[in-house]
Amino acid sequence: WEHVELPEKFLKIKKFLDNCIKEKLEKLKKWGLIGSLQQAVTKKQLLDLQRSIQFKLARGEKDVRLWQGVSLSAEAIKAQHALELLETQGVKPLFKYTSRIYEEADKTKTKAVKNLAKDLNFKSAHILAESAIQENLEHPKLTRLKEIVEEEIKDNPDSKIIIFNHY
C-alpha cells in the first residue's frame, strides 16, 4: 500500500460533501432516528436505518419523522456515495454521478433526489468537481501508479505487470 495525498481542490470538495452528510445526520439525530452520541454513520448503518423505518411504516406507524427519515437517510446515502467516488476514483466519476442526480431531480418526484439537488454543500461539490475536470485534475493515485509502472519497466524492461485496483 502506498498513501497519496489528495490535492487541495479534492479536499475542498470532500469538505462540502462531509458537511452535506453531517447536516443530514444531525437532523436524523435530532429526530431520534440515530443515536445522538454517534459521530459517524456507515452506509450499512444508513441502509439498516432505512429498512427499520420502512418496517415501522409498513406496520402502520404514523409519525411524520419516519417519512422524513426515509428521505433524509436516502440523501445521506447518495452523498456518501459521492464522497466515495471522489476518494476512490476522482472528480470525473463524481461529476458524472452528481450530474445524474441533477438530471434526475428535474424528472422525478422523489424527495431525496430533489432535496439533495437543492443542498448548497452538494451543489458546491458539484461545481468544484466540474472546475477540477476543466483543470485536468486526476486522482493522485493514477499519477503515482504511472510513476511506479514506468520505474519498473525502466529497471526491468521484460517485466510483466498486473495491476489490481479496487474502486
PDB file of C-alpha atoms in Angstrom:
ATOM      1  CA  TRP A   1       0.000   0.000   0.000  1.00  0.00           C
ATOM      2  CA  GLU A   2       1.104   3.472  -0.728  1.00  0.00           C
ATOM      3  CA  HIS A   3      -0.637   6.526   0.676  1.00  0.00           C
ATOM      4  CA  VAL A   4      -1.175   9.503  -1.626  1.00  0.00           C
ATOM      5  CA  GLU A   5      -2.287  12.952  -0.584  1.00  0.00           C
ATOM      6  CA  LEU A   6      -5.377  14.409  -2.201  1.00  0.00           C
ATOM      7  CA  PRO A   7      -4.975  17.765  -3.991  1.00  0.00           C
ATOM      8  CA  GLU A   8      -6.335  20.890  -2.311  1.00  0.00           C
ATOM      9  CA  LYS A   9      -9.355  21.062  -4.632  1.00  0.00           C
ATOM     10  CA  PHE A  10     -10.236  17.428  -3.790  1.00  0.00           C
ATOM     11  CA  LEU A  11     -10.077  18.338  -0.099  1.00  0.00           C
ATOM     12  CA  LYS A  12     -12.441  21.282  -0.642  1.00  0.00           C
ATOM     13  CA  ILE A  13     -14.902  19.039  -2.470  1.00  0.00           C
ATOM     14  CA  LYS A  14     -14.563  16.476   0.320  1.00  0.00           C
ATOM     15  CA  LYS A  15     -15.341  19.131   2.925  1.00  0.00           C
ATOM     16  CA  PHE A  16     -18.538  20.143   1.113  1.00  0.00           C
ATOM     17  CA  LEU A  17     -19.660  16.516   0.868  1.00  0.00           C
ATOM     18  CA  ASP A  18     -18.733  15.859   4.515  1.00  0.00           C
ATOM     19  CA  ASN A  19     -20.811  18.891   5.546  1.00  0.00           C
ATOM     20  CA  CYS A  20     -23.721  17.721   3.404  1.00  0.00           C
ATOM     21  CA  ILE A  21     -23.664  14.318   5.106  1.00  0.00           C
ATOM     22  CA  LYS A  22     -23.185  15.856   8.560  1.00  0.00           C
ATOM     23  CA  GLU A  23     -26.268  18.061   8.177  1.00  0.00           C
ATOM     24  CA  LYS A  24     -28.397  15.053   7.228  1.00  0.00           C
ATOM     25  CA  LEU A  25     -27.084  13.043  10.187  1.00  0.00           C
ATOM     26  CA  GLU A  26     -27.723  15.934  12.588  1.00  0.00           C
ATOM     27  CA  LYS A  27     -31.383  16.004  11.558  1.00  0.00           C
ATOM     28  CA  LEU A  28     -31.661  12.230  11.951  1.00  0.00           C
ATOM     29  CA  LYS A  29     -30.146  12.578  15.451  1.00  0.00           C
ATOM     30  CA  LYS A  30     -32.491  15.452  16.312  1.00  0.00           C
ATOM     31  CA  TRP A  31     -35.475  13.303  15.367  1.00  0.00           C
ATOM     32  CA  GLY A  32     -34.166  10.415  17.467  1.00  0.00           C
ATOM     33  CA  LEU A  33     -33.679   8.127  14.485  1.00  0.00           C
ATOM     34  CA  ILE A  34     -29.965   7.597  15.158  1.00  0.00           C
ATOM     35  CA  GLY A  35     -28.041   7.811  18.413  1.00  0.00           C
ATOM     36  CA  SER A  36     -27.086  11.316  19.481  1.00  0.00           C
ATOM     37  CA  LEU A  37     -23.610  10.187  20.589  1.00  0.00           C
ATOM     38  CA  GLN A  38     -22.801   8.633  17.235  1.00  0.00           C
ATOM     39  CA  GLN A  39     -20.111  10.658  15.448  1.00  0.00           C
ATOM     40  CA  ALA A  40     -20.069   8.798  12.133  1.00  0.00           C
ATOM     41  CA  VAL A  41     -22.559   6.528  10.441  1.00  0.00           C
ATOM     42  CA  THR A  42     -21.625   3.933   7.853  1.00  0.00           C
ATOM     43  CA  LYS A  43     -23.535   3.255   4.653  1.00  0.00           C
ATOM     44  CA  LYS A  44     -24.590  -0.106   6.097  1.00  0.00           C
ATOM     45  CA  GLN A  45     -25.998   1.608   9.188  1.00  0.00           C
ATOM     46  CA  LEU A  46     -27.933   4.042   6.990  1.00  0.00           C
ATOM     47  CA  LEU A  47     -29.321   1.193   4.899  1.00  0.00           C
ATOM     48  CA  ASP A  48     -30.295  -0.645   8.099  1.00  0.00           C
ATOM     49  CA  LEU A  49     -31.955   2.544   9.365  1.00  0.00           C
ATOM     50  CA  GLN A  50     -33.941   2.858   6.151  1.00  0.00           C
ATOM     51  CA  ARG A  51     -35.110  -0.764   6.414  1.00  0.00           C
ATOM     52  CA  SER A  52     -36.070  -0.255  10.048  1.00  0.00           C
ATOM     53  CA  ILE A  53     -38.063   2.890   9.272  1.00  0.00           C
ATOM     54  CA  GLN A  54     -39.784   1.270   6.294  1.00  0.00           C
ATOM     55  CA  PHE A  55     -40.714  -1.679   8.507  1.00  0.00           C
ATOM     56  CA  LYS A  56     -42.287   0.687  11.053  1.00  0.00           C
ATOM     57  CA  LEU A  57     -44.202   2.479   8.306  1.00  0.00           C
ATOM     58  CA  ALA A  58     -45.381  -0.847   6.869  1.00  0.00           C
ATOM     59  CA  ARG A  59     -46.680  -1.794  10.344  1.00  0.00           C
ATOM     60  CA  GLY A  60     -48.804   1.340  10.263  1.00  0.00           C
ATOM     61  CA  GLU A  61     -46.861   3.725  12.499  1.00  0.00           C
ATOM     62  CA  LYS A  62     -47.914   7.252  11.681  1.00  0.00           C
ATOM     63  CA  ASP A  63     -45.083   9.608  12.531  1.00  0.00           C
ATOM     64  CA  VAL A  64     -44.075  12.271  10.014  1.00  0.00           C
ATOM     65  CA  ARG A  65     -40.460  11.953  11.224  1.00  0.00           C
ATOM     66  CA  LEU A  66     -40.397   8.407   9.851  1.00  0.00           C
ATOM     67  CA  TRP A  67     -41.291   9.583   6.340  1.00  0.00           C
ATOM     68  CA  GLN A  68     -38.745  12.374   6.572  1.00  0.00           C
ATOM     69  CA  GLY A  69     -36.195   9.911   7.982  1.00  0.00           C
ATOM     70  CA  VAL A  70     -36.509   7.622   4.967  1.00  0.00           C
ATOM     71  CA  SER A  71     -35.879  10.543   2.653  1.00  0.00           C
ATOM     72  CA  LEU A  72     -33.060  12.003   4.732  1.00  0.00           C
ATOM     73  CA  SER A  73     -31.257   8.685   5.028  1.00  0.00           C
ATOM     74  CA  ALA A  74     -31.523   8.274   1.233  1.00  0.00           C
ATOM     75  CA  GLU A  75     -29.971  11.729   0.810  1.00  0.00           C
ATOM     76  CA  ALA A  76     -27.142  10.809   3.185  1.00  0.00           C
ATOM     77  CA  ILE A  77     -26.522   7.526   1.325  1.00  0.00           C
ATOM     78  CA  LYS A  78     -26.318   9.352  -2.004  1.00  0.00           C
ATOM     79  CA  ALA A  79     -23.968  11.986  -0.557  1.00  0.00           C
ATOM     80  CA  GLN A  80     -21.780   9.265   0.975  1.00  0.00           C
ATOM     81  CA  HIS A  81     -21.624   7.540  -2.392  1.00  0.00           C
ATOM     82  CA  ALA A  82     -20.485  10.817  -3.974  1.00  0.00           C
ATOM     83  CA  LEU A  83     -17.756  11.112  -1.334  1.00  0.00           C
ATOM     84  CA  GLU A  84     -16.608   7.531  -2.001  1.00  0.00           C
ATOM     85  CA  LEU A  85     -16.387   8.279  -5.720  1.00  0.00           C
ATOM     86  CA  LEU A  86     -14.214  11.318  -5.069  1.00  0.00           C
ATOM     87  CA  GLU A  87     -11.885   9.487  -2.700  1.00  0.00           C
ATOM     88  CA  THR A  88     -11.527   6.305  -4.737  1.00  0.00           C
ATOM     89  CA  GLN A  89     -11.974   7.308  -8.378  1.00  0.00           C
ATOM     90  CA  GLY A  90     -11.614  11.058  -8.690  1.00  0.00           C
ATOM     91  CA  VAL A  91     -13.555  14.034  -9.954  1.00  0.00           C
ATOM     92  CA  LYS A  92     -14.761  12.693 -13.323  1.00  0.00           C
ATOM     93  CA  PRO A  93     -16.814   9.822 -11.854  1.00  0.00           C
ATOM     94  CA  LEU A  94     -18.002  12.153  -9.077  1.00  0.00           C
ATOM     95  CA  PHE A  95     -19.126  14.793 -11.569  1.00  0.00           C
ATOM     96  CA  LYS A  96     -20.859  12.180 -13.724  1.00  0.00           C
ATOM     97  CA  TYR A  97     -22.737  10.920 -10.637  1.00  0.00           C
ATOM     98  CA  THR A  98     -23.724  14.375  -9.358  1.00  0.00           C
ATOM     99  CA  SER A  99     -24.824  15.391 -12.864  1.00  0.00           C
ATOM    100  CA  ARG A 100     -27.141  12.358 -12.947  1.00  0.00           C
ATOM    101  CA  ILE A 101     -28.590  13.479  -9.594  1.00  0.00           C
ATOM    102  CA  TYR A 102     -29.392  16.889 -11.096  1.00  0.00           C
ATOM    103  CA  GLU A 103     -30.898  15.342 -14.242  1.00  0.00           C
ATOM    104  CA  GLU A 104     -32.995  13.001 -12.122  1.00  0.00           C
ATOM    105  CA  ALA A 105     -34.125  15.862  -9.865  1.00  0.00           C
ATOM    106  CA  ASP A 106     -35.743  17.544 -12.866  1.00  0.00           C
ATOM    107  CA  LYS A 107     -37.670  14.406 -13.810  1.00  0.00           C
ATOM    108  CA  THR A 108     -38.583  12.679 -10.553  1.00  0.00           C
ATOM    109  CA  LYS A 109     -40.977  13.201  -7.692  1.00  0.00           C
ATOM    110  CA  THR A 110     -38.537  11.558  -5.267  1.00  0.00           C
ATOM    111  CA  LYS A 111     -37.971  13.999  -2.420  1.00  0.00           C
ATOM    112  CA  ALA A 112     -34.496  12.687  -1.544  1.00  0.00           C
ATOM    113  CA  VAL A 113     -33.157  13.441  -5.016  1.00  0.00           C
ATOM    114  CA  LYS A 114     -34.885  16.815  -5.221  1.00  0.00           C
ATOM    115  CA  ASN A 115     -33.665  17.855  -1.746  1.00  0.00           C
ATOM    116  CA  LEU A 116     -30.108  16.711  -2.413  1.00  0.00           C
ATOM    117  CA  ALA A 117     -30.042  18.689  -5.667  1.00  0.00           C
ATOM    118  CA  LYS A 118     -31.055  21.792  -3.671  1.00  0.00           C
ATOM    119  CA  ASP A 119     -28.442  21.225  -0.956  1.00  0.00           C
ATOM    120  CA  LEU A 120     -25.872  24.047  -1.067  1.00  0.00           C
ATOM    121  CA  ASN A 121     -22.962  21.822   0.020  1.00  0.00           C
ATOM    122  CA  PHE A 122     -23.799  19.164  -2.583  1.00  0.00           C
ATOM    123  CA  LYS A 123     -24.155  21.824  -5.268  1.00  0.00           C
ATOM    124  CA  SER A 124     -20.813  23.374  -4.257  1.00  0.00           C
ATOM    125  CA  ALA A 125     -19.108  19.976  -4.509  1.00  0.00           C
ATOM    126  CA  HIS A 126     -20.641  19.501  -7.969  1.00  0.00           C
ATOM    127  CA  ILE A 127     -19.406  22.903  -9.184  1.00  0.00           C
ATOM    128  CA  LEU A 128     -15.906  22.342  -7.785  1.00  0.00           C
ATOM    129  CA  ALA A 129     -15.751  18.886  -9.391  1.00  0.00           C
ATOM    130  CA  GLU A 130     -16.559  20.448 -12.757  1.00  0.00           C
ATOM    131  CA  SER A 131     -13.858  23.044 -12.186  1.00  0.00           C
ATOM    132  CA  ALA A 132     -11.339  20.325 -11.285  1.00  0.00           C
ATOM    133  CA  ILE A 133     -12.145  18.478 -14.512  1.00  0.00           C
ATOM    134  CA  GLN A 134     -11.544  21.658 -16.511  1.00  0.00           C
ATOM    135  CA  GLU A 135      -8.149  21.901 -14.781  1.00  0.00           C
ATOM    136  CA  ASN A 136      -7.432  18.270 -15.786  1.00  0.00           C
ATOM    137  CA  LEU A 137      -7.027  17.229 -12.160  1.00  0.00           C
ATOM    138  CA  GLU A 138      -6.998  13.495 -11.713  1.00  0.00           C
ATOM    139  CA  HIS A 139      -6.787  11.317  -8.647  1.00  0.00           C
ATOM    140  CA  PRO A 140      -3.156  11.339  -7.461  1.00  0.00           C
ATOM    141  CA  LYS A 141      -3.124   7.566  -7.216  1.00  0.00           C
ATOM    142  CA  LEU A 142      -3.255   7.395 -11.015  1.00  0.00           C
ATOM    143  CA  THR A 143      -0.216   9.633 -11.342  1.00  0.00           C
ATOM    144  CA  ARG A 144       1.653   7.600  -8.738  1.00  0.00           C
ATOM    145  CA  LEU A 145       0.674   4.346 -10.434  1.00  0.00           C
ATOM    146  CA  LYS A 146       2.060   5.606 -13.751  1.00  0.00           C
ATOM    147  CA  GLU A 147       5.328   6.501 -11.996  1.00  0.00           C
ATOM    148  CA  ILE A 148       5.630   3.054 -10.408  1.00  0.00           C
ATOM    149  CA  VAL A 149       4.952   1.279 -13.717  1.00  0.00           C
ATOM    150  CA  GLU A 150       7.415   3.492 -15.599  1.00  0.00           C
ATOM    151  CA  GLU A 151      10.110   2.860 -12.964  1.00  0.00           C
ATOM    152  CA  GLU A 152       9.546  -0.898 -13.101  1.00  0.00           C
ATOM    153  CA  ILE A 153       9.685  -1.022 -16.904  1.00  0.00           C
ATOM    154  CA  LYS A 154      12.797   1.147 -16.936  1.00  0.00           C
ATOM    155  CA  ASP A 155      14.530  -1.084 -14.376  1.00  0.00           C
ATOM    156  CA  ASN A 156      13.221  -4.329 -15.844  1.00  0.00           C
ATOM    157  CA  PRO A 157      12.094  -3.927 -19.491  1.00  0.00           C
ATOM    158  CA  ASP A 158      10.957  -7.565 -19.791  1.00  0.00           C
ATOM    159  CA  SER A 159       8.769  -7.435 -16.696  1.00  0.00           C
ATOM    160  CA  LYS A 160       5.082  -8.176 -16.872  1.00  0.00           C
ATOM    161  CA  ILE A 161       2.829  -6.079 -14.709  1.00  0.00           C
ATOM    162  CA  ILE A 162      -0.590  -6.873 -13.343  1.00  0.00           C
ATOM    163  CA  ILE A 163      -2.433  -4.063 -11.653  1.00  0.00           C
ATOM    164  CA  PHE A 164      -5.187  -4.839  -9.181  1.00  0.00           C
ATOM    165  CA  ASN A 165      -7.408  -1.993  -8.162  1.00  0.00           C
ATOM    166  CA  HIS A 166     -10.430  -1.544  -6.033  1.00  0.00           C
ATOM    167  CA  TYR A 167     -12.869   1.278  -6.602  1.00  0.00           C
TER     168      TYR A 167
END
